[in-house]
Amino acid sequence: MFPFLLVGSGCAGDADAPSGSASVSPAHQTAFRVRSDVDAGLNANQGWAASLNEPVTLPVEAPFRLRFEVETPLDAAFAERFRLQYRRNGKMWRPVMPADFPYATSEITPRVSVVSSPAYEDRAETTDLLDRSTASYAGGVGVSLSGVTAALPDRGAQSEWEWPIVIRRYADGAVTNGEGDTFEFRMVDVRGRPLAADAQGRPLDTDTMPTVTATIPPRLLGGTYPETPGRLGPWEASGGSLYFLMEPAESYNKLMAVKSEDGGQKWHEVDGAHRPATGDLEGFASAAREGTIHMLHQIDAGVLHHSFRTAAHPDDPDTWHVRDDTVAAPGEPPVQVASLTVLSDGSLVGVYGGPGRIHYKIRSPDGIWGEATTVPSKTGAPLSGPQLVRGSGDTVHLAYTRRDGTAWYRRIRPDGSLTAPWQISSKLGAAETDVGSILPLVHLSESNTTVILYRRAEGTLWARRVGPSGLLSDPVQMSDPVQVTERSVVQNAVDSDQTGADAIAFGSRVHVLFIEEETGRLYHTSSPESGSPESGSPESGTWTPATLQVDSADVQWVRGQPISKGASSPDAYGYVYDAGSNGGSGVNWYDEISLTDR
């Protein structure tokens, strides 16, 4: 045992300071090794990414560990605490600050950070594992979510120090770590002096410092998932490029559009220099038409409109067009909510929340927002959780929740007027966290049928179909409820106030992705095909048995769209899911379900 001096973990004071090239620490580094298995025991001789003193290539958003062997001087008293620094692509040295992964548990999300270790507690004692030094062993520690080690008061001895680290894809300021970026690491003392390369005090060089080359795994988006029940994409341009809307980090919650040009394998931000100024993507929805993605964005202070021109737009492709345009200021709602759809002439219909009601506005093709219409509540109970979809003849279908456990359906006529309400269900949850119990609405154009999917309080998903009604007057043709899932579906995963499920239309069928509440696994199911003799009527047919899509993560959000990959018609259900960020960042992934054989 040896005495440790415990100190705080902050290290912001030397944030951008050069390494002190004129001097080096009396201590020197004798060896290092990179460990890719963060679950390996602190003193286990396993899980290494390479041999001793070898550089490595590792994926971003995947924590790893870095172990140093250090010798203290023999001819002078030495009681020093160490910190860790990095430099990217040979530029300025910066501190590796503590910020956990995937949720940073701090006010910052750096490019590179010290994270917590799942394998050991902070300052757990190390043993003599690396074998380069022949000096007597005096100890050392494994660091966990700290920017500084304990002190080791000894001289002429060796010690070992291990750091769990993550390199992120996006960080504060929406800065990006890219494919092939190099990250060199070194330990420094509290005066910022880097450890020497040998006992003669010669400085470390690129051959003696740990170097990690970053790679971007296929299908990784990274970033932070918006906390919204609205549609987010991935939206497909006519040439096959995909676009998704998200935030770079929970501590830098600005809106960004990321793009894939290879079917979802690689993603990068587009026109980041001109992204909207307003952050906080909680009440947020999008809709796409003719090369433009429109967005409705509610914050506490109001409702905003943004738009992004994709590669399919003839003017200024891949650029932000409308940014931070004020739509309304309805007052702060209990929960920020938004839904949006585009009509055939380019008009927008957007619905958003107020203190106790939901409201909608219509934007003309020339960009003028009309007056707000307030959706009434017969009982006075608050309304929330709206979902929109455009149907035949530019009729807009609207479903929403009321804070008494009921769900309701109305139509917005082409002239902007609102029909009377029809009750969908009285079996929803009644808590504030249940306001987003209705999934994105689905319209089947072949039969002019709108499908409303919702989560009951006990957890299962149910569906009702609304058939065409020529006069848009009572009564509507609404089917009896049909059970969609036997498994309970998650609600309010990580402060989202929404059901963890998504739905799209494909031909005459509805496809649903849902997150099982108990396990966090992602499943797929689909409705019976309209008109098939095997399934009977769409109202009474049985949904397909759920098939497992993702079982290697605690999935927390999912949103998708039909994808054609440049073909004449869609052939896949492309979706982006959060693989367990717990409100943090770095684990958004893309995947697909083939629809050609379903």
Coordinates of C-alpha atoms in Angstrom, one line a residue:
M1 CA 0.0 0.0 0.0
F2 CA 1.1 3.6 -0.6
P3 CA -0.4 6.9 0.5
F4 CA -2.5 8.7 -2.0
L5 CA -3.4 12.4 -2.0
L6 CA -6.9 12.9 -3.4
V7 CA -7.5 16.0 -5.3
G8 CA -10.3 17.5 -7.5
S9 CA -10.8 16.3 -11.1
G10 CA -10.9 19.7 -12.9
C11 CA -8.2 20.5 -15.3
A12 CA -9.5 23.5 -17.3
G13 CA -6.6 25.8 -16.2
D14 CA -4.2 24.4 -18.8
A15 CA -6.9 24.0 -21.5
D16 CA -5.0 25.3 -24.5
A17 CA -1.5 25.7 -23.1
P18 CA 1.4 24.3 -25.2
S19 CA 3.1 21.4 -23.6
G20 CA 6.0 23.4 -22.1
S21 CA 8.5 22.4 -24.7
A22 CA 11.4 24.0 -22.8
S23 CA 11.1 21.6 -20.0
V24 CA 10.0 18.1 -19.2
S25 CA 8.9 16.3 -16.0
P26 CA 11.5 14.6 -13.9
A27 CA 9.4 11.5 -14.3
H28 CA 9.6 9.6 -17.6
Q29 CA 7.4 7.2 -19.5
T30 CA 8.9 3.8 -20.0
A31 CA 6.0 2.1 -21.8
F32 CA 2.3 2.3 -22.9
R33 CA -0.3 0.0 -24.2
V34 CA -3.8 0.6 -25.5
R35 CA -6.7 -1.6 -24.3
S36 CA -9.8 -1.8 -26.6
D37 CA -11.8 -3.9 -24.1
V38 CA -13.2 -1.5 -21.5
D39 CA -14.8 -4.3 -19.6
A40 CA -11.5 -6.1 -18.9
G41 CA -10.2 -6.1 -15.3
L42 CA -7.9 -3.2 -14.4
N43 CA -5.0 -5.6 -13.9
A44 CA -6.0 -8.3 -16.4
N45 CA -3.5 -9.1 -19.2
Q46 CA -6.2 -9.1 -21.9
G47 CA -8.3 -7.0 -24.1
W48 CA -5.3 -5.2 -25.7
A49 CA -5.7 -3.5 -29.1
A50 CA -2.0 -3.9 -30.0
S51 CA 1.3 -4.9 -28.6
L52 CA 3.4 -2.8 -26.2
N53 CA 4.2 0.7 -27.5
E54 CA 2.2 0.2 -30.7
P55 CA -0.2 2.7 -32.3
V56 CA -3.7 1.6 -32.9
T57 CA -6.8 2.3 -35.1
L58 CA -10.0 2.5 -33.1
P59 CA -13.6 3.6 -33.8
V60 CA -15.1 6.8 -32.5
E61 CA -17.8 6.6 -29.9
A62 CA -16.3 3.5 -28.5
P63 CA -14.5 3.9 -25.1
F64 CA -11.0 2.3 -24.8
R65 CA -8.3 2.4 -22.1
L66 CA -4.7 3.7 -22.2
R67 CA -2.1 2.4 -19.7
F68 CA 1.2 4.0 -19.0
E69 CA 4.3 2.7 -17.2
V70 CA 6.2 5.5 -15.5
E71 CA 9.5 5.8 -13.6
T72 CA 10.2 8.5 -11.1
P73 CA 13.7 10.1 -10.7
L74 CA 16.2 8.4 -8.4
D75 CA 18.2 11.5 -7.4
A76 CA 15.3 13.8 -6.2
A77 CA 12.2 13.6 -4.1
F78 CA 9.2 13.3 -6.3
A79 CA 5.5 13.4 -5.2
E80 CA 3.5 14.3 -8.3
R81 CA 0.0 14.0 -9.6
F82 CA -0.5 13.4 -13.3
R83 CA -2.9 14.6 -15.9
L84 CA -3.5 13.5 -19.5
Q85 CA -3.2 15.6 -22.6
Y86 CA -4.0 14.9 -26.3
R87 CA -3.4 16.6 -29.6
R88 CA -5.4 16.0 -32.8
N89 CA -3.6 15.8 -36.1
G90 CA -0.4 17.2 -34.7
K91 CA -2.0 20.5 -33.5
M92 CA -2.1 22.1 -30.0
W93 CA -1.9 20.0 -26.9
R94 CA -5.1 20.1 -24.8
P95 CA -6.2 18.5 -21.6
V96 CA -8.3 15.3 -21.6
M97 CA -11.1 16.5 -19.4
P98 CA -13.6 14.2 -17.5
A99 CA -17.0 13.9 -19.4
D100 CA -18.7 10.5 -19.3
F101 CA -20.1 8.5 -22.2
P102 CA -22.7 8.3 -23.7
Y103 CA -24.2 10.9 -21.3
A104 CA -21.5 13.4 -20.4
T105 CA -22.8 14.1 -16.8
S106 CA -21.3 17.6 -17.1
E107 CA -21.8 20.8 -18.9
I108 CA -19.4 20.0 -21.7
T109 CA -18.9 17.3 -24.3
P110 CA -15.3 17.5 -25.5
R111 CA -13.8 15.9 -28.6
V112 CA -11.9 13.5 -26.3
S113 CA -12.7 12.9 -22.6
V114 CA -11.9 10.7 -19.7
V115 CA -15.0 8.5 -19.0
S116 CA -16.1 6.3 -16.2
S117 CA -14.9 2.7 -16.1
P118 CA -17.3 -0.2 -15.9
A119 CA -14.5 -2.4 -14.7
Y120 CA -13.1 -0.6 -11.6
E121 CA -13.6 2.3 -9.2
D122 CA -11.7 5.5 -9.5
R123 CA -8.2 5.2 -8.0
A124 CA -8.3 1.5 -7.8
E125 CA -4.8 0.2 -7.3
T126 CA -2.8 -1.1 -10.3
T127 CA -0.3 -4.0 -10.3
D128 CA 2.9 -4.4 -12.3
L129 CA 1.4 -5.4 -15.6
L130 CA 3.6 -3.8 -18.3
D131 CA 7.1 -5.2 -18.3
R132 CA 9.5 -2.6 -19.7
S133 CA 10.8 -1.0 -16.5
T134 CA 13.1 -3.0 -14.1
A135 CA 12.7 -0.5 -11.2
S136 CA 10.9 -1.6 -8.0
Y137 CA 7.1 -1.3 -8.3
A138 CA 5.5 1.4 -6.1
G139 CA 1.9 1.3 -7.3
G140 CA -0.3 3.5 -9.4
V141 CA -4.1 3.8 -10.0
G142 CA -6.8 3.3 -12.6
V143 CA -8.6 6.6 -13.2
S144 CA -12.3 6.8 -13.7
L145 CA -14.1 10.0 -14.7
S146 CA -11.4 12.2 -13.3
G147 CA -8.9 14.5 -14.9
V148 CA -6.1 13.9 -12.4
T149 CA -4.4 11.0 -10.7
A150 CA -3.6 10.5 -7.0
A151 CA -0.1 11.3 -5.9
L152 CA 2.6 8.7 -5.6
P153 CA 5.4 9.9 -3.2
D154 CA 8.4 7.8 -4.0
R155 CA 11.7 8.0 -5.9
G156 CA 13.5 5.7 -8.3
A157 CA 10.4 3.5 -8.7
Q158 CA 8.0 2.5 -11.4
S159 CA 4.2 2.9 -11.4
E160 CA 1.3 2.2 -13.8
W161 CA -1.7 4.4 -14.6
E162 CA -4.7 3.5 -16.7
W163 CA -7.2 6.0 -18.2
P164 CA -10.6 5.1 -19.9
I165 CA -11.1 7.4 -22.9
V166 CA -13.5 8.1 -25.6
I167 CA -13.1 9.9 -28.9
R168 CA -16.4 11.4 -30.1
R169 CA -17.8 11.9 -33.6
Y170 CA -19.3 15.3 -32.7
A171 CA -18.6 17.5 -29.7
D172 CA -19.5 21.0 -28.4
G173 CA -19.6 23.6 -31.1
A174 CA -20.5 20.8 -33.5
V175 CA -16.8 20.2 -34.0
T176 CA -16.2 16.9 -35.9
N177 CA -13.7 14.1 -35.5
G178 CA -13.3 12.5 -38.9
E179 CA -12.0 9.3 -40.6
G180 CA -8.2 9.1 -40.3
D181 CA -7.8 11.8 -37.6
T182 CA -4.9 11.0 -35.3
F183 CA -4.9 11.5 -31.6
E184 CA -1.6 11.5 -29.6
F185 CA -1.6 11.2 -25.8
R186 CA 0.8 12.0 -23.1
M187 CA 0.9 12.4 -19.3
V188 CA 1.9 15.7 -17.8
D189 CA 2.6 16.8 -14.2
V190 CA 0.5 19.4 -12.5
R191 CA 2.8 22.2 -13.9
G192 CA 2.0 21.0 -17.4
R193 CA 5.4 19.4 -18.0
P194 CA 5.2 16.3 -20.2
L195 CA 6.9 13.2 -19.0
A196 CA 10.2 12.6 -20.6
A197 CA 11.0 9.7 -23.0
D198 CA 13.9 8.4 -20.8
A199 CA 15.9 9.0 -17.7
Q200 CA 18.1 11.5 -19.6
G201 CA 15.1 13.9 -19.9
R202 CA 14.7 13.7 -23.7
P203 CA 11.2 14.7 -24.8
L204 CA 8.7 12.2 -26.1
D205 CA 8.2 12.1 -29.9
T206 CA 5.6 10.6 -32.2
D207 CA 7.3 7.2 -32.0
T208 CA 7.1 7.0 -28.2
M209 CA 3.6 8.6 -27.6
P210 CA 0.4 6.5 -27.8
T211 CA -1.3 7.3 -31.1
V212 CA -4.9 6.4 -31.9
T213 CA -6.1 6.8 -35.5
A214 CA -9.9 7.3 -35.6
T215 CA -12.2 5.4 -37.9
I216 CA -16.0 5.9 -38.4
P217 CA -18.0 2.7 -38.1
P218 CA -20.5 2.0 -40.9
R219 CA -24.0 3.2 -40.2
L220 CA -22.9 5.5 -37.3
L221 CA -24.5 8.9 -37.1
G222 CA -23.4 9.8 -33.6
G223 CA -24.9 13.0 -32.2
T224 CA -27.9 13.4 -30.0
Y225 CA -31.5 12.3 -30.8
P226 CA -34.2 15.0 -30.6
E227 CA -36.7 14.4 -27.8
T228 CA -39.7 14.6 -30.1
P229 CA -42.7 12.5 -31.2
G230 CA -42.6 14.1 -34.7
R231 CA -41.0 12.7 -37.8
L232 CA -37.3 13.2 -38.3
G233 CA -36.5 11.2 -41.4
P234 CA -34.3 9.8 -42.7
W235 CA -35.6 11.8 -45.7
E236 CA -34.5 10.6 -49.1
A237 CA -33.7 13.0 -52.0
S238 CA -34.6 12.0 -55.5
G239 CA -31.0 10.9 -56.2
G240 CA -30.9 8.5 -53.3
S241 CA -29.1 10.7 -50.7
L242 CA -30.5 10.4 -47.1
Y243 CA -30.9 13.2 -44.6
F244 CA -31.5 13.1 -40.9
L245 CA -32.1 15.9 -38.3
M246 CA -30.4 15.8 -34.9
E247 CA -28.1 17.6 -32.4
P248 CA -24.3 17.2 -32.1
A249 CA -24.3 16.8 -28.3
E250 CA -26.6 17.2 -25.3
S251 CA -24.5 20.1 -24.1
Y252 CA -24.6 21.8 -27.5
N253 CA -28.2 21.2 -28.7
K254 CA -28.1 23.0 -32.0
L255 CA -30.0 21.7 -35.1
M256 CA -27.9 19.9 -37.7
A257 CA -28.6 18.1 -40.9
V258 CA -26.5 15.0 -41.6
K259 CA -26.3 13.4 -45.0
S260 CA -25.4 9.9 -46.4
E261 CA -24.6 9.4 -50.1
D262 CA -24.0 5.7 -49.8
G263 CA -27.2 4.2 -48.5
G264 CA -26.7 5.1 -44.9
Q265 CA -23.2 3.7 -44.5
K266 CA -21.4 7.0 -43.9
W267 CA -22.9 10.2 -42.6
H268 CA -21.6 13.8 -42.3
E269 CA -23.0 17.2 -41.5
V270 CA -24.1 19.4 -44.4
D271 CA -23.8 23.3 -44.3
G272 CA -22.9 23.4 -40.7
A273 CA -21.7 27.0 -41.0
H274 CA -25.3 28.2 -41.6
R275 CA -27.3 26.0 -39.2
P276 CA -30.2 27.6 -37.3
A277 CA -29.3 29.5 -34.2
T278 CA -32.1 28.1 -32.0
G279 CA -31.4 24.9 -30.1
D280 CA -33.4 22.7 -27.8
L281 CA -34.9 20.1 -30.1
E282 CA -37.8 18.8 -28.0
G283 CA -41.0 20.0 -29.7
F284 CA -39.8 19.2 -33.3
A285 CA -41.1 17.7 -36.5
S286 CA -40.3 17.7 -40.2
A287 CA -41.9 17.0 -43.6
A288 CA -40.3 16.9 -47.0
R289 CA -41.5 17.8 -50.5
E290 CA -39.7 18.6 -53.8
G291 CA -36.2 18.7 -52.5
T292 CA -37.0 20.7 -49.3
I293 CA -37.2 19.5 -45.8
H294 CA -39.4 21.8 -43.7
M295 CA -39.2 21.8 -39.9
L296 CA -41.5 23.1 -37.1
H297 CA -39.6 23.7 -33.9
Q298 CA -41.2 24.6 -30.6
I299 CA -39.2 26.1 -27.7
D300 CA -40.6 27.6 -24.5
A301 CA -40.6 31.1 -26.0
G302 CA -42.3 30.2 -29.2
V303 CA -42.6 28.2 -32.4
L304 CA -40.1 28.5 -35.3
H305 CA -39.9 27.3 -38.9
H306 CA -36.7 26.1 -40.6
S307 CA -36.1 24.6 -44.0
F308 CA -33.2 22.7 -45.7
R309 CA -32.7 22.3 -49.4
T310 CA -31.4 18.8 -50.3
A311 CA -29.3 17.7 -53.2
A312 CA -32.5 17.3 -55.2
H313 CA -33.3 21.0 -55.0
P314 CA -32.5 23.0 -58.2
D315 CA -31.4 26.1 -56.2
D316 CA -28.5 26.1 -53.7
P317 CA -28.7 22.4 -52.9
D318 CA -27.5 21.0 -49.6
T319 CA -28.0 24.4 -47.8
W320 CA -30.1 25.8 -45.1
H321 CA -32.8 28.1 -46.5
V322 CA -35.2 29.3 -43.9
R323 CA -33.8 29.6 -40.4
D324 CA -35.4 30.7 -37.1
D325 CA -38.5 32.2 -38.7
T326 CA -41.1 32.9 -36.0
V327 CA -44.4 31.1 -36.5
A328 CA -46.2 31.7 -33.2
A329 CA -45.7 32.6 -29.5
P330 CA -48.5 30.6 -27.8
G331 CA -47.1 30.6 -24.3
E332 CA -45.0 27.9 -22.6
P333 CA -46.7 24.5 -22.9
P334 CA -46.5 21.7 -20.3
V335 CA -44.6 19.7 -22.9
Q336 CA -43.1 21.0 -26.1
V337 CA -44.9 19.3 -29.1
A338 CA -45.0 19.8 -32.8
S339 CA -46.2 18.1 -36.0
L340 CA -46.0 19.2 -39.6
T341 CA -47.2 18.2 -43.0
V342 CA -46.9 19.6 -46.6
L343 CA -49.8 20.0 -48.9
S344 CA -49.7 19.4 -52.7
D345 CA -49.2 23.1 -53.5
G346 CA -46.4 23.5 -51.0
S347 CA -48.5 24.9 -48.2
L348 CA -47.5 23.8 -44.7
V349 CA -49.8 22.8 -41.9
G350 CA -48.2 22.9 -38.5
V351 CA -49.6 22.1 -35.1
Y352 CA -48.0 23.0 -31.8
G353 CA -48.7 23.2 -28.1
G354 CA -49.8 26.0 -25.8
P355 CA -50.3 26.2 -22.0
G356 CA -53.4 24.0 -22.2
R357 CA -54.4 23.7 -25.8
I358 CA -52.9 22.8 -29.2
H359 CA -53.1 25.2 -32.1
Y360 CA -52.4 25.0 -35.8
K361 CA -51.3 27.4 -38.5
I362 CA -51.2 27.2 -42.3
R363 CA -48.3 28.7 -44.3
S364 CA -49.1 29.7 -47.9
P365 CA -46.9 28.6 -50.8
D366 CA -45.4 32.1 -50.9
G367 CA -44.3 31.8 -47.2
I368 CA -47.0 33.7 -45.3
W369 CA -48.3 32.1 -42.1
G370 CA -52.0 32.6 -41.4
E371 CA -53.9 33.1 -38.2
A372 CA -53.8 30.4 -35.5
T373 CA -56.7 28.0 -34.9
T374 CA -57.1 26.7 -31.4
V375 CA -58.3 23.1 -31.0
P376 CA -61.0 23.2 -28.2
S377 CA -61.2 20.8 -25.3
K378 CA -64.8 20.0 -24.3
T379 CA -63.9 19.2 -20.7
G380 CA -61.2 21.8 -20.3
A381 CA -58.5 19.1 -19.8
P382 CA -55.2 20.0 -21.4
L383 CA -54.5 18.8 -25.0
S384 CA -51.1 17.7 -26.3
G385 CA -49.3 15.0 -28.3
P386 CA -50.5 16.0 -31.8
Q387 CA -49.8 14.0 -35.0
L388 CA -50.6 15.1 -38.5
V389 CA -50.6 13.4 -41.9
R390 CA -51.8 14.6 -45.3
G391 CA -54.5 12.5 -46.9
S392 CA -56.3 12.5 -50.2
G393 CA -57.5 15.8 -51.6
D394 CA -55.2 17.7 -49.2
T395 CA -57.3 16.8 -46.2
V396 CA -55.1 16.8 -43.1
H397 CA -55.7 14.1 -40.5
L398 CA -55.1 15.2 -36.9
A399 CA -54.9 13.0 -33.8
Y400 CA -54.0 14.2 -30.3
T401 CA -54.2 13.3 -26.6
R402 CA -56.2 14.8 -23.7
R403 CA -54.9 14.7 -20.1
D404 CA -57.7 12.4 -19.0
G405 CA -56.3 9.3 -20.8
T406 CA -58.3 9.8 -24.0
A407 CA -57.2 10.2 -27.6
W408 CA -59.0 12.1 -30.3
Y409 CA -59.2 12.5 -34.0
R410 CA -60.2 15.4 -36.3
R411 CA -59.7 16.5 -39.8
I412 CA -58.5 19.9 -41.1
R413 CA -60.4 20.6 -44.3
P414 CA -58.6 22.0 -47.4
D415 CA -60.1 25.4 -46.5
G416 CA -58.4 25.3 -43.1
S417 CA -61.5 24.7 -41.0
L418 CA -61.7 22.0 -38.4
T419 CA -64.2 19.1 -38.1
A420 CA -65.8 17.9 -34.9
P421 CA -63.8 15.5 -32.7
W422 CA -64.2 11.7 -32.6
Q423 CA -62.8 9.7 -29.7
I424 CA -60.1 7.1 -30.6
S425 CA -59.6 5.6 -27.1
S426 CA -60.2 6.2 -23.4
K427 CA -57.4 3.8 -22.3
L428 CA -54.3 5.9 -22.6
G429 CA -52.1 6.9 -19.7
A430 CA -53.1 10.2 -18.1
A431 CA -49.7 11.4 -16.7
E432 CA -47.8 14.2 -18.3
T433 CA -45.3 11.6 -19.5
D434 CA -48.1 10.0 -21.6
V435 CA -48.9 13.0 -23.7
G436 CA -47.0 11.5 -26.7
S437 CA -48.9 8.2 -26.7
I438 CA -49.9 8.5 -30.4
L439 CA -47.5 7.4 -33.1
P440 CA -46.8 9.3 -36.3
L441 CA -50.0 8.9 -38.4
V442 CA -50.0 6.8 -41.5
H443 CA -52.1 7.3 -44.6
L444 CA -52.7 4.5 -47.1
S445 CA -53.4 6.3 -50.4
E446 CA -54.6 3.2 -52.2
S447 CA -57.6 2.9 -50.0
N448 CA -57.7 6.5 -48.7
T449 CA -57.4 5.2 -45.2
T450 CA -55.7 6.8 -42.2
V451 CA -54.3 4.5 -39.5
I452 CA -54.0 5.8 -36.0
L453 CA -51.6 3.8 -33.7
Y454 CA -51.5 4.5 -30.0
R455 CA -50.2 3.0 -26.7
R456 CA -52.6 2.1 -24.0
A457 CA -51.8 2.7 -20.4
E458 CA -50.9 -1.0 -19.9
G459 CA -48.2 -0.8 -22.5
T460 CA -49.5 -2.5 -25.7
L461 CA -50.0 -0.8 -29.1
W462 CA -53.4 -0.7 -30.7
A463 CA -54.6 0.6 -34.1
R464 CA -57.8 2.1 -35.5
R465 CA -58.5 2.9 -39.2
V466 CA -60.5 5.9 -40.4
G467 CA -62.0 5.4 -43.9
P468 CA -63.0 8.1 -46.4
S469 CA -65.9 10.3 -45.7
G470 CA -66.8 12.5 -48.7
L471 CA -68.5 15.3 -46.8
L472 CA -66.2 15.3 -43.8
S473 CA -69.1 15.2 -41.4
D474 CA -70.4 12.8 -38.8
P475 CA -70.2 9.9 -38.6
V476 CA -66.7 8.9 -39.7
Q477 CA -65.9 5.3 -40.7
M478 CA -63.7 4.3 -37.8
S479 CA -62.8 0.6 -37.3
D480 CA -62.8 -1.2 -33.9
P481 CA -59.5 -1.2 -32.1
V482 CA -57.1 -3.9 -33.2
Q483 CA -54.2 -5.0 -31.0
V484 CA -50.8 -4.5 -32.7
T485 CA -48.3 -5.8 -30.1
E486 CA -48.4 -8.3 -27.4
R487 CA -45.3 -7.0 -25.8
S488 CA -45.4 -3.8 -23.7
V489 CA -43.8 -0.8 -25.5
V490 CA -41.6 1.7 -23.7
Q491 CA -43.1 5.1 -22.9
N492 CA -41.1 8.2 -21.9
A493 CA -37.7 6.6 -22.5
V494 CA -35.2 9.2 -21.1
D495 CA -37.5 12.1 -20.6
S496 CA -39.1 12.0 -24.0
D497 CA -42.8 11.9 -23.1
Q498 CA -43.4 9.7 -26.1
T499 CA -44.1 6.1 -27.1
G500 CA -41.0 4.3 -28.3
A501 CA -42.4 3.3 -31.7
D502 CA -42.6 4.4 -35.3
A503 CA -44.9 3.7 -38.3
I504 CA -44.8 4.1 -42.0
A505 CA -47.0 3.2 -45.0
F506 CA -45.8 0.8 -47.7
G507 CA -48.3 0.0 -50.4
S508 CA -51.5 -1.2 -48.6
R509 CA -49.7 -2.2 -45.4
V510 CA -48.5 -0.4 -42.3
H511 CA -45.1 -1.2 -40.9
V512 CA -44.3 -0.5 -37.2
L513 CA -41.0 -0.5 -35.3
F514 CA -41.3 -0.6 -31.5
I515 CA -39.1 -0.8 -28.4
E516 CA -40.0 -3.5 -25.9
E517 CA -40.3 -1.9 -22.5
E518 CA -38.7 -4.7 -20.5
T519 CA -35.6 -5.3 -22.6
G520 CA -35.0 -2.2 -24.8
R521 CA -35.0 -4.5 -27.8
L522 CA -36.3 -3.2 -31.2
Y523 CA -39.0 -5.2 -33.0
H524 CA -40.8 -4.9 -36.3
T525 CA -44.4 -5.9 -37.2
S526 CA -46.8 -5.1 -40.1
S527 CA -50.5 -5.0 -40.7
P528 CA -52.4 -7.4 -42.8
E529 CA -52.5 -6.5 -46.5
S530 CA -55.8 -4.9 -47.5
G531 CA -58.0 -7.1 -49.6
S532 CA -56.0 -10.3 -49.1
P533 CA -58.2 -13.3 -48.6
E534 CA -55.9 -14.6 -45.9
S535 CA -56.2 -11.6 -43.7
G536 CA -59.9 -10.6 -43.9
S537 CA -60.8 -7.0 -43.5
P538 CA -58.1 -4.5 -42.5
E539 CA -60.1 -3.7 -39.3
S540 CA -60.1 -7.3 -38.1
G541 CA -56.9 -8.9 -39.5
T542 CA -54.0 -10.0 -37.3
W543 CA -50.7 -8.2 -37.4
T544 CA -47.6 -10.2 -38.2
P545 CA -45.6 -11.7 -35.4
A546 CA -43.0 -9.3 -34.1
T547 CA -39.5 -9.9 -35.5
L548 CA -36.4 -8.8 -33.6
Q549 CA -34.3 -6.1 -35.3
V550 CA -31.8 -4.9 -32.6
D551 CA -31.0 -6.9 -29.5
S552 CA -27.4 -5.6 -28.8
A553 CA -28.5 -2.3 -27.3
D554 CA -31.0 -0.6 -24.9
V555 CA -32.9 1.2 -27.7
Q556 CA -34.5 4.4 -26.6
W557 CA -35.8 6.2 -29.7
V558 CA -36.6 5.3 -33.3
R559 CA -37.8 7.1 -36.4
G560 CA -37.9 6.0 -40.0
Q561 CA -39.2 6.5 -43.6
P562 CA -39.7 4.4 -46.8
I563 CA -36.4 4.3 -48.7
S564 CA -36.1 3.6 -52.5
K565 CA -32.3 3.9 -52.9
G566 CA -32.8 5.8 -56.2
A567 CA -35.2 3.2 -57.6
S568 CA -38.7 4.0 -58.9
S569 CA -40.5 2.9 -55.7
P570 CA -39.5 2.3 -52.0
D571 CA -38.1 -1.1 -51.1
A572 CA -36.8 -0.6 -47.5
Y573 CA -37.9 0.8 -44.2
G574 CA -34.9 3.0 -43.3
Y575 CA -34.6 4.1 -39.7
V576 CA -32.3 5.7 -37.2
Y577 CA -32.3 4.5 -33.6
D578 CA -30.7 5.6 -30.4
A579 CA -28.8 2.6 -29.0
G580 CA -28.9 3.7 -25.4
S581 CA -27.6 7.2 -24.9
N582 CA -29.6 7.9 -21.7
G583 CA -30.1 11.4 -23.0
G584 CA -26.5 11.7 -24.1
S585 CA -24.8 11.4 -27.5
G586 CA -22.8 9.3 -29.8
V587 CA -25.0 6.2 -30.3
N588 CA -27.4 7.1 -33.2
W589 CA -27.2 4.3 -35.8
Y590 CA -28.9 3.7 -39.2
D591 CA -30.4 0.4 -40.3
E592 CA -33.0 -0.9 -42.8
I593 CA -35.7 -3.5 -43.1
S594 CA -36.2 -4.9 -46.6
L595 CA -39.8 -4.5 -47.8
T596 CA -39.5 -6.3 -51.1
D597 CA -40.3 -9.7 -49.6
R598 CA -43.0 -8.6 -47.1

